[in-house]
mmCIF file of C-alpha atoms in Angstrom:
data_model
loop_
_atom_site.group_PDB
_atom_site.id
_atom_site.type_symbol
_atom_site.label_atom_id
_atom_site.label_comp_id
_atom_site.label_asym_id
_atom_site.label_seq_id
_atom_site.Cartn_x
_atom_site.Cartn_y
_atom_site.Cartn_z
ATOM 1 C CA MET D 1 10.288 15.721 -13.235
ATOM 2 C CA ARG D 2 6.953 15.901 -11.743
ATOM 3 C CA SER D 3 6.418 17.715 -8.536
ATOM 4 C CA VAL D 4 5.491 13.868 -6.567
ATOM 5 C CA CYS D 5 5.582 12.250 -3.463
ATOM 6 C CA ARG D 6 6.044 8.170 -4.485
ATOM 7 C CA HIS D 7 5.916 5.256 -2.677
ATOM 8 C CA SER D 8 6.514 1.549 -3.623
ATOM 9 C CA VAL D 9 5.581 -1.863 -2.614
ATOM 10 C CA VAL D 10 7.409 -5.134 -1.918
ATOM 11 C CA ALA D 11 4.898 -7.696 -3.696
ATOM 12 C CA LEU D 12 2.982 -9.435 -1.532
ATOM 13 C CA ALA D 13 3.199 -13.150 -1.342
ATOM 14 C CA LEU D 14 0.705 -15.972 -0.654
ATOM 15 C CA LEU D 15 3.329 -18.961 0.912
ATOM 16 C CA CYS D 16 1.047 -21.684 0.323
ATOM 17 C CA CYS D 17 -0.095 -21.760 -3.344
ATOM 18 C CA SER D 18 0.952 -24.693 -6.022
ATOM 19 C CA HIS D 19 3.909 -24.247 -8.458
ATOM 20 C CA ALA D 20 2.150 -25.634 -10.725
ATOM 21 C CA PHE D 21 -0.289 -22.815 -11.797
ATOM 22 C CA ALA D 22 2.836 -20.364 -11.500
ATOM 23 C CA VAL D 23 2.054 -17.501 -13.465
ATOM 24 C CA PRO D 24 4.990 -15.477 -15.547
ATOM 25 C CA TYR D 25 5.354 -11.921 -14.505
ATOM 26 C CA PRO D 26 2.395 -9.461 -14.523
ATOM 27 C CA THR D 27 2.029 -7.672 -18.261
ATOM 28 C CA GLU D 28 1.665 -4.332 -18.662
ATOM 29 C CA ASN D 29 -2.179 -5.126 -19.522
ATOM 30 C CA GLN D 30 -2.753 -6.976 -16.183
ATOM 31 C CA LEU D 31 -0.912 -4.435 -14.115
ATOM 32 C CA ARG D 32 -3.015 -1.490 -15.755
ATOM 33 C CA ALA D 33 -6.548 -3.279 -15.246
ATOM 34 C CA ALA D 34 -5.310 -3.461 -11.817
ATOM 35 C CA ILE D 35 -4.726 -0.002 -10.719
ATOM 36 C CA GLU D 36 -7.843 1.001 -13.027
ATOM 37 C CA GLU D 37 -9.793 -1.065 -9.982
ATOM 38 C CA VAL D 38 -8.790 1.507 -7.606
ATOM 39 C CA ALA D 39 -10.264 4.526 -9.423
ATOM 40 C CA GLY D 40 -13.531 4.350 -8.031
ATOM 41 C CA LEU D 41 -12.191 4.104 -4.854
ATOM 42 C CA LEU D 42 -10.119 7.030 -5.325
ATOM 43 C CA LYS D 43 -12.950 9.091 -6.738
ATOM 44 C CA SER D 44 -14.988 8.695 -3.996
ATOM 45 C CA GLU D 45 -12.616 10.660 -1.701
ATOM 46 C CA GLY D 46 -12.308 13.380 -4.617
ATOM 47 C CA LEU D 47 -9.054 12.088 -5.874
ATOM 48 C CA GLU D 48 -8.030 11.851 -9.795
ATOM 49 C CA LEU D 49 -5.920 8.978 -10.779
ATOM 50 C CA GLU D 50 -3.338 8.737 -13.724
ATOM 51 C CA ILE D 51 -1.729 5.396 -14.670
ATOM 52 C CA LEU D 52 2.112 6.501 -15.866
ATOM 53 C CA ASP D 53 4.565 3.393 -17.166
ATOM 54 C CA ALA D 54 7.405 3.752 -14.263
ATOM 55 C CA ARG D 55 10.455 3.458 -17.077
ATOM 56 C CA LYS D 56 9.451 5.908 -19.307
ATOM 57 C CA GLU D 57 9.274 8.014 -16.368
ATOM 58 C CA GLY D 58 12.311 7.546 -15.419
ATOM 59 C CA LEU D 59 11.382 5.610 -12.356
ATOM 60 C CA THR D 60 13.332 2.210 -11.474
ATOM 61 C CA ARG D 61 11.187 0.676 -8.799
ATOM 62 C CA PRO D 62 9.502 -2.621 -9.001
ATOM 63 C CA LEU D 63 6.034 -3.550 -10.014
ATOM 64 C CA MET D 64 4.071 -0.673 -9.000
ATOM 65 C CA ALA D 65 5.138 2.666 -7.206
ATOM 66 C CA ALA D 66 2.481 5.895 -5.842
ATOM 67 C CA GLY D 67 2.470 9.499 -5.329
ATOM 68 C CA LEU D 68 0.653 12.444 -5.046
ATOM 69 C CA ASN D 69 1.100 14.980 -7.712
ATOM 70 C CA LEU D 70 1.284 18.174 -5.809
ATOM 71 C CA ALA D 71 0.773 20.722 -8.315
ATOM 72 C CA ASN D 72 -2.355 19.107 -9.263
ATOM 73 C CA GLY D 73 -3.104 16.849 -6.949
ATOM 74 C CA VAL D 74 -3.548 13.745 -9.137
ATOM 75 C CA CYS D 75 -2.725 10.290 -7.299
ATOM 76 C CA LEU D 76 -0.237 8.828 -9.969
ATOM 77 C CA ILE D 77 0.244 5.012 -9.862
ATOM 78 C CA PHE D 78 3.327 3.874 -11.970
ATOM 79 C CA TYR D 79 3.629 0.404 -13.345
ATOM 80 C CA ASN D 80 6.869 -1.310 -14.201
ATOM 81 C CA THR D 81 6.760 -4.629 -16.110
ATOM 82 C CA LYS D 82 10.817 -5.063 -15.963
ATOM 83 C CA PRO D 83 11.131 -8.345 -14.264
ATOM 84 C CA GLU D 84 12.810 -7.990 -10.367
ATOM 85 C CA ASP D 85 15.022 -10.802 -9.140
ATOM 86 C CA GLY D 86 12.661 -11.723 -5.985
ATOM 87 C CA LEU D 87 9.357 -10.718 -7.442
ATOM 88 C CA THR D 88 9.805 -12.896 -10.120
ATOM 89 C CA GLN D 89 9.932 -16.114 -7.346
ATOM 90 C CA PHE D 90 6.976 -14.423 -5.948
ATOM 91 C CA PHE D 91 4.919 -14.590 -9.008
ATOM 92 C CA ASP D 92 6.153 -18.157 -9.327
ATOM 93 C CA ALA D 93 4.486 -19.453 -6.358
ATOM 94 C CA ILE D 94 1.125 -17.827 -6.891
ATOM 95 C CA HIS D 95 -2.247 -19.313 -8.204
ATOM 96 C CA GLU D 96 -3.158 -18.128 -12.020
ATOM 97 C CA LYS D 97 -6.897 -17.293 -10.881
ATOM 98 C CA ASP D 98 -5.182 -15.216 -7.449
ATOM 99 C CA LEU D 99 -3.254 -12.820 -9.523
ATOM 100 C CA PRO D 100 -5.712 -10.139 -10.244
ATOM 101 C CA VAL D 101 -6.671 -10.202 -6.353
ATOM 102 C CA TRP D 102 -3.030 -9.617 -5.569
ATOM 103 C CA LEU D 103 -2.432 -6.986 -8.054
ATOM 104 C CA LYS D 104 -5.721 -5.162 -6.883
ATOM 105 C CA ALA D 105 -4.285 -5.408 -3.388
ATOM 106 C CA ILE D 106 -1.471 -3.975 -4.405
ATOM 107 C CA ALA D 107 -3.023 -1.579 -6.304
ATOM 108 C CA VAL D 108 -5.046 -0.447 -3.222
ATOM 109 C CA HIS D 109 -1.823 -0.271 -1.219
ATOM 110 C CA GLU D 110 -0.092 2.004 -3.264
ATOM 111 C CA ALA D 111 -3.525 4.253 -3.255
ATOM 112 C CA THR D 112 -3.486 4.761 0.040
ATOM 113 C CA HIS D 113 -0.242 6.484 0.048
ATOM 114 C CA CYS D 114 -1.914 8.851 -2.254
ATOM 115 C CA PHE D 115 -4.624 9.238 0.003
ATOM 116 C CA GLU D 116 -1.805 9.619 3.197
ATOM 117 C CA GLN D 117 -0.226 12.263 1.508
ATOM 118 C CA ARG D 118 -3.077 14.321 0.597
ATOM 119 C CA GLU D 119 -3.785 14.325 4.387
ATOM 120 C CA ALA D 120 -0.421 15.379 4.858
ATOM 121 C CA TYR D 121 0.838 17.550 2.191
ATOM 122 C CA VAL D 122 -2.582 19.390 1.287
ATOM 123 C CA ARG D 123 -4.819 19.483 4.139
ATOM 124 C CA LYS D 124 -2.150 19.083 6.981
ATOM 125 C CA ARG D 125 -3.357 16.978 9.016
ATOM 126 C CA PHE D 126 -0.687 16.159 10.968
ATOM 127 C CA ASP D 127 -2.439 14.766 13.854
ATOM 128 C CA LYS D 128 -3.460 12.353 11.889
ATOM 129 C CA VAL D 129 -0.848 11.186 9.770
ATOM 130 C CA LEU D 130 1.885 11.225 12.442
ATOM 131 C CA PRO D 131 2.247 8.482 15.408
ATOM 132 C CA PRO D 132 0.866 9.722 18.780
ATOM 133 C CA ASP D 133 3.928 10.217 20.200
ATOM 134 C CA PHE D 134 5.376 12.308 17.538
ATOM 135 C CA LYS D 135 4.671 16.246 18.647
ATOM 136 C CA ARG D 136 2.547 17.816 16.560
ATOM 137 C CA ASP D 137 2.252 21.278 17.638
ATOM 138 C CA ASN D 138 3.160 23.919 15.300
ATOM 139 C CA VAL D 139 3.990 21.483 12.660
ATOM 140 C CA THR D 140 5.093 22.437 9.220
ATOM 141 C CA ILE D 141 4.735 21.110 5.635
ATOM 142 C CA GLN D 142 8.651 21.337 5.659
ATOM 143 C CA GLY D 143 9.118 19.803 8.884
ATOM 144 C CA TYR D 144 6.974 16.800 8.365
ATOM 145 C CA LEU D 145 8.695 15.920 4.988
ATOM 146 C CA SER D 146 12.346 16.108 6.621
ATOM 147 C CA VAL D 147 11.034 13.113 9.244
ATOM 148 C CA VAL D 148 9.312 11.416 6.071
ATOM 149 C CA LYS D 149 13.051 11.351 4.599
ATOM 150 C CA SER D 150 14.446 10.508 7.845
ATOM 151 C CA GLY D 151 12.897 7.108 7.623
ATOM 152 C CA ALA D 152 11.274 7.591 10.944
ATOM 153 C CA LEU D 153 7.373 6.865 9.317
ATOM 154 C CA GLU D 154 8.249 4.295 6.636
ATOM 155 C CA THR D 155 6.663 1.770 8.601
ATOM 156 C CA TRP D 156 4.110 3.887 9.946
ATOM 157 C CA SER D 157 3.325 4.546 6.413
ATOM 158 C CA GLU D 158 3.490 0.871 5.468
ATOM 159 C CA ALA D 159 1.266 -0.202 8.178
ATOM 160 C CA LEU D 160 -1.372 1.853 7.184
ATOM 161 C CA ALA D 161 -1.348 0.594 3.223
ATOM 162 C CA ASP D 162 -1.140 -2.902 4.182
ATOM 163 C CA ILE D 163 -4.069 -2.269 6.488
ATOM 164 C CA ALA D 164 -6.129 -1.088 3.639
ATOM 165 C CA SER D 165 -5.007 -4.076 1.454
ATOM 166 C CA VAL D 166 -6.548 -6.379 4.114
ATOM 167 C CA LEU D 167 -9.742 -4.583 4.543
ATOM 168 C CA TYR D 168 -9.863 -4.235 0.737
ATOM 169 C CA LEU D 169 -9.313 -8.215 0.577
ATOM 170 C CA LYS D 170 -12.386 -8.524 3.437
ATOM 171 C CA GLN D 171 -14.804 -6.776 0.685
ATOM 172 C CA ALA D 172 -13.394 -8.798 -2.610
ATOM 173 C CA VAL D 173 -12.962 -12.206 -1.405
ATOM 174 C CA PRO D 174 -15.011 -12.596 2.178
ATOM 175 C CA GLY D 175 -14.640 -16.243 1.878
ATOM 176 C CA ARG D 176 -10.753 -16.553 1.702
ATOM 177 C CA TRP D 177 -9.650 -13.020 2.918
ATOM 178 C CA ALA D 178 -8.093 -14.477 5.994
ATOM 179 C CA GLN D 179 -5.883 -16.307 3.465
ATOM 180 C CA PHE D 180 -4.587 -13.830 1.733
ATOM 181 C CA ALA D 181 -4.381 -11.438 4.583
ATOM 182 C CA LYS D 182 -2.162 -14.144 6.696
ATOM 183 C CA GLY D 183 0.037 -14.802 3.492
ATOM 184 C CA LEU D 184 0.950 -11.180 3.410
ATOM 185 C CA ALA D 185 1.416 -10.704 7.214
ATOM 186 C CA ALA D 186 3.573 -14.004 6.987
ATOM 187 C CA MET D 187 5.816 -12.225 4.128
ATOM 188 C CA ARG D 188 6.143 -9.101 5.990
ATOM 189 C CA HIS D 189 7.691 -11.194 9.006
ATOM 190 C CA ASP D 190 9.722 -13.796 6.987
ATOM 191 C CA LEU D 191 11.470 -10.594 4.712
ATOM 192 C CA ALA D 192 11.885 -8.418 7.493
ATOM 193 C CA ARG D 193 15.800 -8.931 7.364
ATOM 194 C CA LYS D 194 15.882 -8.045 3.922
ATOM 195 C CA TRP D 195 12.848 -5.069 4.081
ATOM 196 C CA PRO D 196 12.658 -4.131 7.892
ATOM 197 C CA ALA D 197 10.780 -1.094 7.654
ATOM 198 C CA HIS D 198 8.501 -2.895 5.677
ATOM 199 C CA ASP D 199 7.293 -5.581 8.431
ATOM 200 C CA THR D 200 3.992 -4.448 9.344
ATOM 201 C CA SER D 201 3.107 -8.191 10.337
ATOM 202 C CA ALA D 202 2.932 -6.592 14.150
ATOM 203 C CA TRP D 203 -0.300 -4.512 12.980
ATOM 204 C CA LEU D 204 -1.758 -7.237 10.679
ATOM 205 C CA TYR D 205 -1.646 -10.027 12.716
ATOM 206 C CA PRO D 206 -3.449 -8.970 15.945
ATOM 207 C CA ILE D 207 -6.344 -7.194 13.025
ATOM 208 C CA ILE D 208 -6.844 -10.562 11.123
ATOM 209 C CA ALA D 209 -7.283 -12.111 14.431
ATOM 210 C CA ALA D 210 -10.023 -9.494 15.449
ATOM 211 C CA ASP D 211 -11.628 -10.118 12.172
ATOM 212 C CA VAL D 212 -12.007 -6.060 12.204
ATOM 213 C CA ASP D 213 -14.821 -5.056 9.362
ATOM 214 C CA LYS D 214 -14.374 -1.413 7.602
ATOM 215 C CA ALA D 215 -16.539 1.003 9.541
ATOM 216 C CA VAL D 216 -20.210 1.348 8.883
ATOM 217 C CA ASN D 217 -20.272 4.598 6.608
ATOM 218 C CA GLN D 218 -16.753 5.386 6.611
ATOM 219 C CA SER D 219 -14.037 4.688 4.046
ATOM 220 C CA LEU D 220 -11.669 1.895 3.610
ATOM 221 C CA PHE D 221 -8.993 4.820 4.210
ATOM 222 C CA GLU D 222 -10.547 5.969 6.949
ATOM 223 C CA THR D 223 -11.148 2.918 8.911
ATOM 224 C CA ALA D 224 -6.824 2.017 7.759
ATOM 225 C CA PHE D 225 -6.179 5.324 9.979
ATOM 226 C CA GLN D 226 -8.067 4.017 12.701
ATOM 227 C CA LEU D 227 -6.978 0.714 12.660
ATOM 228 C CA ARG D 228 -3.450 1.780 12.527
ATOM 229 C CA ARG D 229 -3.699 3.759 15.428
ATOM 230 C CA GLN D 230 -5.304 1.699 17.482
ATOM 231 C CA TYR D 231 -3.315 -1.736 16.700
ATOM 232 C CA ARG D 232 0.041 0.032 17.120
ATOM 233 C CA PRO D 233 2.650 -2.302 18.715
ATOM 234 C CA SER D 234 3.740 -1.525 21.853
ATOM 235 C CA GLU D 235 7.171 -0.706 22.344
#
């Protein structure tokens, strides 16, 4: 098995779509096409992309998952075409013309996990990847990994990836980005009972309301890092 840090995404839902235009579960070609769209984004940050079939690699996580190959620094994004209960209902609610946008937003979410993992495991920028209230002095990779495995950073990491997706939506569909972004935030909030660690709505709603753009001369990923810290919910 590859030495790789993995993350999965719970599918993003646009709650107001019409069932009259429902689409079937994404095919391999659709998933691969969406993932290929983020290759340029990753390459601009010095990261190569490899696309893999999750089931052939022994992974069972649905739709998409990602992780940084620690041996060669390649971002691995896995796709899974096996329908998953819950996600099938999600795709039933999606308008056909919106499917490519959602799949690309999910791919950006996954690519963001690779970027954050490089900052942590390769560049050791723990002051950047850890929340402000975490002690960052003398942090080691093993220590950081222990915190990750404890689950303490799961929502923190999901927030970064969802913020990146919102920034992507602003670029990809400038006339409709808020509709998609609010759908994402609402889904995260509504499914908090099932996936509490994935409820990033406390970040997303204020960012959407502020109509925040990617900073000039700054990558989407770097802007997401800043916004995650800036809009961190108060306890």
